[in-house]
Amino acid sequence: MTLERMGPEAIEGRSMEIIEKELGDMGPLPPADCLGVIKRVIHATADFDYRDSLFFSPGAVAAGVEAMKAGAWLVTDTNMAKAGVNKAALKKLGGRVLCFMAEEEIAQAAKGRGTTRAAVSMEAAADLDTAGAPLVLAVGNPPTALIRAWELFQEGRLSPALVIAAPVGFVHVVESKELWRNAPCPRIIAQGRKGGSTVAAAILNALLYQAAGRNI
């Protein structure tokens, strides 16, 4: 078998064409404002379940894109998600991406209080001085991060421009996402058990690419 040699951009472009065709074969395409995010997540996971399981609050994509254009600070719950963010697009827009999970003071605080580093990381996010830049929160792994973020939001200590709720697993995962279901802030939720750092990063990248004017 001889396979066509293709560069990375051609491979990505062809992949997106395949994804959109298969989405169309499944029925009407998702709304145009959500389609780019859905395609990017499917591209990262090869899982077409995200066609229906991704929940978008009204205006969530537009809010995310505007935040990116305003140089948003992105806070992720894992270094894997942080590593997956496209740094070229982020730099073009003047944004930053942060993850506190590996910091020693976070680990010590979590140990001393008998809680998780993920939960304490959300407290560090709430204490950030972004100098007026919007804050985008992307959780793709520990549900404890999403739960603590919800508590901080309820207390008025955390005011994200967008919440990406995509933890993966079995214990408190679905429940942590449901906390945010009717929250009075823009949110994109990977409903059910599926999610992960790859999904969180894919959603961030989809928003970054739209903000930067990249065809996704």
CSV table of C-alpha atoms in Angstrom, one decimal:
chain,number,residue,atom,x,y,z
A,1,MET,CA,0.0,0.0,0.0
A,2,THR,CA,1.3,3.4,-1.0
A,3,LEU,CA,0.1,6.3,1.2
A,4,GLU,CA,0.0,9.9,0.0
A,5,ARG,CA,2.7,12.0,1.7
A,6,MET,CA,1.1,15.1,3.3
A,7,GLY,CA,2.4,17.9,5.4
A,8,PRO,CA,0.9,18.6,8.9
A,9,GLU,CA,-1.4,21.5,7.6
A,10,ALA,CA,-2.7,19.3,4.8
A,11,ILE,CA,-3.4,16.4,7.2
A,12,GLU,CA,-5.2,18.7,9.6
A,13,GLY,CA,-7.2,20.2,6.8
A,14,ARG,CA,-8.2,16.9,5.4
A,15,SER,CA,-9.1,15.6,8.8
A,16,MET,CA,-11.4,18.6,9.3
A,17,GLU,CA,-13.1,17.8,6.0
A,18,ILE,CA,-13.6,14.2,7.0
A,19,ILE,CA,-15.0,15.3,10.4
A,20,GLU,CA,-17.5,17.8,8.9
A,21,LYS,CA,-18.6,15.2,6.3
A,22,GLU,CA,-19.2,12.6,8.9
A,23,LEU,CA,-21.0,15.1,11.1
A,24,GLY,CA,-23.3,15.9,8.2
A,25,ASP,CA,-23.9,12.2,7.6
A,26,MET,CA,-25.2,12.0,11.2
A,27,GLY,CA,-27.8,14.6,10.6
A,28,PRO,CA,-28.0,18.4,10.6
A,29,LEU,CA,-24.8,20.1,11.5
A,30,PRO,CA,-24.5,21.7,14.9
A,31,PRO,CA,-25.0,25.4,15.1
A,32,ALA,CA,-22.4,27.4,13.3
A,33,ASP,CA,-21.0,29.1,16.4
A,34,CYS,CA,-20.4,25.8,18.1
A,35,LEU,CA,-19.2,23.8,15.1
A,36,GLY,CA,-15.6,24.9,15.2
A,37,VAL,CA,-15.3,23.8,18.8
A,38,ILE,CA,-17.0,20.5,18.2
A,39,LYS,CA,-14.8,19.7,15.2
A,40,ARG,CA,-11.6,20.6,17.2
A,41,VAL,CA,-12.6,18.3,20.1
A,42,ILE,CA,-13.5,15.4,17.7
A,43,HIS,CA,-10.2,16.0,15.9
A,44,ALA,CA,-8.3,15.6,19.2
A,45,THR,CA,-10.2,12.6,20.4
A,46,ALA,CA,-11.7,10.8,17.2
A,47,ASP,CA,-14.9,10.6,19.3
A,48,PHE,CA,-18.0,11.7,17.6
A,49,ASP,CA,-20.0,11.4,20.8
A,50,TYR,CA,-18.9,15.0,21.4
A,51,ARG,CA,-21.3,16.1,18.7
A,52,ASP,CA,-24.2,15.8,21.1
A,53,SER,CA,-22.5,15.7,24.5
A,54,LEU,CA,-20.9,19.1,24.4
A,55,PHE,CA,-23.1,21.7,26.1
A,56,PHE,CA,-22.8,25.4,25.2
A,57,SER,CA,-24.6,28.0,27.2
A,58,PRO,CA,-26.0,30.8,25.0
A,59,GLY,CA,-23.2,33.0,23.7
A,60,ALA,CA,-20.5,30.9,25.3
A,61,VAL,CA,-18.4,30.6,22.2
A,62,ALA,CA,-18.7,34.3,21.5
A,63,ALA,CA,-17.7,35.1,25.1
A,64,GLY,CA,-14.7,32.8,24.8
A,65,VAL,CA,-13.5,34.3,21.6
A,66,GLU,CA,-13.9,37.9,22.9
A,67,ALA,CA,-11.9,36.9,26.0
A,68,MET,CA,-9.1,35.5,23.8
A,69,LYS,CA,-9.1,38.7,21.8
A,70,ALA,CA,-8.7,40.7,25.0
A,71,GLY,CA,-5.6,38.7,26.0
A,72,ALA,CA,-7.2,36.3,28.4
A,73,TRP,CA,-5.3,34.5,31.1
A,74,LEU,CA,-6.1,30.8,30.8
A,75,VAL,CA,-5.9,28.7,33.9
A,76,THR,CA,-5.8,24.9,33.4
A,77,ASP,CA,-6.0,22.2,36.1
A,78,THR,CA,-3.2,20.1,34.6
A,79,ASN,CA,0.1,20.7,33.0
A,80,MET,CA,-1.0,18.4,30.2
A,81,ALA,CA,-3.8,20.8,29.3
A,82,LYS,CA,-1.4,23.7,29.6
A,83,ALA,CA,1.1,22.0,27.3
A,84,GLY,CA,-1.7,21.4,24.7
A,85,VAL,CA,-2.5,25.1,24.3
A,86,ASN,CA,-1.2,26.6,21.0
A,87,LYS,CA,1.4,29.0,22.2
A,88,ALA,CA,1.7,30.8,18.9
A,89,ALA,CA,-2.0,31.7,18.8
A,90,LEU,CA,-1.9,32.7,22.5
A,91,LYS,CA,1.2,35.0,22.0
A,92,LYS,CA,-0.5,36.6,19.0
A,93,LEU,CA,-3.4,37.6,21.1
A,94,GLY,CA,-1.3,38.6,24.1
A,95,GLY,CA,-2.7,36.0,26.5
A,96,ARG,CA,-1.1,33.7,29.1
A,97,VAL,CA,-1.7,30.2,30.2
A,98,LEU,CA,-1.1,29.1,33.8
A,99,CYS,CA,-1.3,25.9,35.8
A,100,PHE,CA,-0.5,25.8,39.6
A,101,MET,CA,-0.7,22.0,40.1
A,102,ALA,CA,3.1,21.4,40.3
A,103,GLU,CA,4.0,24.3,42.5
A,104,GLU,CA,5.5,23.3,45.9
A,105,GLU,CA,3.4,25.8,47.9
A,106,ILE,CA,0.2,24.4,46.4
A,107,ALA,CA,1.3,20.8,47.3
A,108,GLN,CA,2.2,21.9,50.9
A,109,ALA,CA,-1.1,23.7,51.4
A,110,ALA,CA,-3.1,20.8,50.1
A,111,LYS,CA,-1.2,18.3,52.4
A,112,GLY,CA,-1.6,20.5,55.4
A,113,ARG,CA,-5.3,21.0,54.9
A,114,GLY,CA,-6.1,17.4,53.8
A,115,THR,CA,-7.4,18.5,50.5
A,116,THR,CA,-6.3,18.1,46.8
A,117,ARG,CA,-3.8,20.2,44.9
A,118,ALA,CA,-6.5,20.7,42.3
A,119,ALA,CA,-8.8,22.4,44.8
A,120,VAL,CA,-6.0,24.6,46.1
A,121,SER,CA,-5.0,25.5,42.6
A,122,MET,CA,-8.4,27.0,42.0
A,123,GLU,CA,-7.9,29.2,45.0
A,124,ALA,CA,-4.6,30.4,43.5
A,125,ALA,CA,-6.6,31.2,40.3
A,126,ALA,CA,-9.1,33.2,42.3
A,127,ASP,CA,-6.3,35.2,43.9
A,128,LEU,CA,-4.7,36.2,40.5
A,129,ASP,CA,-4.4,39.8,39.6
A,130,THR,CA,-4.9,39.7,35.8
A,131,ALA,CA,-4.6,43.5,35.4
A,132,GLY,CA,-8.0,43.6,33.8
A,133,ALA,CA,-7.5,40.7,31.4
A,134,PRO,CA,-10.4,38.2,31.3
A,135,LEU,CA,-9.9,34.9,33.2
A,136,VAL,CA,-10.8,31.6,31.4
A,137,LEU,CA,-10.9,28.5,33.5
A,138,ALA,CA,-10.4,25.1,31.8
A,139,VAL,CA,-10.8,21.9,34.0
A,140,GLY,CA,-10.1,18.6,32.2
A,141,ASN,CA,-9.2,16.2,35.0
A,142,PRO,CA,-9.9,16.4,38.7
A,143,PRO,CA,-13.5,17.1,39.5
A,144,THR,CA,-12.3,18.5,42.8
A,145,ALA,CA,-11.0,21.5,40.9
A,146,LEU,CA,-14.4,22.1,39.3
A,147,ILE,CA,-16.1,21.7,42.6
A,148,ARG,CA,-13.8,24.2,44.4
A,149,ALA,CA,-14.1,26.6,41.5
A,150,TRP,CA,-17.9,26.5,41.9
A,151,GLU,CA,-17.6,27.2,45.6
A,152,LEU,CA,-15.3,30.2,44.9
A,153,PHE,CA,-17.7,31.4,42.2
A,154,GLN,CA,-20.6,31.2,44.7
A,155,GLU,CA,-18.5,33.2,47.2
A,156,GLY,CA,-17.8,35.9,44.7
A,157,ARG,CA,-14.1,35.2,44.7
A,158,LEU,CA,-13.9,33.8,41.2
A,159,SER,CA,-15.4,35.6,38.2
A,160,PRO,CA,-14.4,33.8,35.0
A,161,ALA,CA,-15.2,35.1,31.5
A,162,LEU,CA,-15.7,31.4,30.5
A,163,VAL,CA,-15.7,28.1,32.3
A,164,ILE,CA,-14.7,24.9,30.4
A,165,ALA,CA,-16.0,22.0,32.5
A,166,ALA,CA,-14.5,18.8,31.1
A,167,PRO,CA,-13.3,16.5,33.9
A,168,VAL,CA,-13.1,12.8,33.1
A,169,GLY,CA,-13.8,9.8,35.3
A,170,PHE,CA,-16.3,8.1,37.5
A,171,VAL,CA,-16.3,9.7,41.0
A,172,HIS,CA,-18.1,13.1,41.3
A,173,VAL,CA,-17.4,13.8,37.7
A,174,VAL,CA,-20.9,14.1,36.4
A,175,GLU,CA,-22.0,15.9,39.6
A,176,SER,CA,-19.3,18.5,39.4
A,177,LYS,CA,-20.3,19.4,35.8
A,178,GLU,CA,-24.0,19.7,36.8
A,179,LEU,CA,-23.0,22.3,39.4
A,180,TRP,CA,-22.2,24.6,36.5
A,181,ARG,CA,-25.1,23.6,34.3
A,182,ASN,CA,-27.3,26.7,35.1
A,183,ALA,CA,-24.5,29.0,36.3
A,184,PRO,CA,-24.9,32.7,35.4
A,185,CYS,CA,-21.7,32.8,33.4
A,186,PRO,CA,-20.6,31.5,30.0
A,187,ARG,CA,-19.8,27.8,30.1
A,188,ILE,CA,-18.9,24.9,27.8
A,189,ILE,CA,-19.5,21.5,29.4
A,190,ALA,CA,-18.5,18.0,28.3
A,191,GLN,CA,-21.5,16.3,29.7
A,192,GLY,CA,-21.3,12.8,31.2
A,193,ARG,CA,-18.2,10.9,32.2
A,194,LYS,CA,-16.1,11.8,29.2
A,195,GLY,CA,-13.6,14.7,29.0
A,196,GLY,CA,-10.0,15.1,29.9
A,197,SER,CA,-7.0,17.4,29.5
A,198,THR,CA,-7.0,16.8,25.7
A,199,VAL,CA,-10.6,18.0,25.5
A,200,ALA,CA,-10.0,21.0,27.6
A,201,ALA,CA,-7.0,22.0,25.5
A,202,ALA,CA,-8.9,21.4,22.3
A,203,ILE,CA,-11.7,23.7,23.3
A,204,LEU,CA,-9.2,26.4,24.3
A,205,ASN,CA,-7.4,26.1,21.0
A,206,ALA,CA,-10.7,26.3,19.0
A,207,LEU,CA,-11.5,29.6,20.7
A,208,LEU,CA,-7.9,30.9,20.2
A,209,TYR,CA,-8.0,30.0,16.5
A,210,GLN,CA,-11.3,31.8,16.0
A,211,ALA,CA,-10.0,34.8,17.8
A,212,ALA,CA,-6.7,34.8,15.9
A,213,GLY,CA,-8.6,34.5,12.6
A,214,ARG,CA,-7.2,31.0,11.8
A,215,ASN,CA,-9.4,28.8,9.7
A,216,ILE,CA,-10.3,25.8,11.8
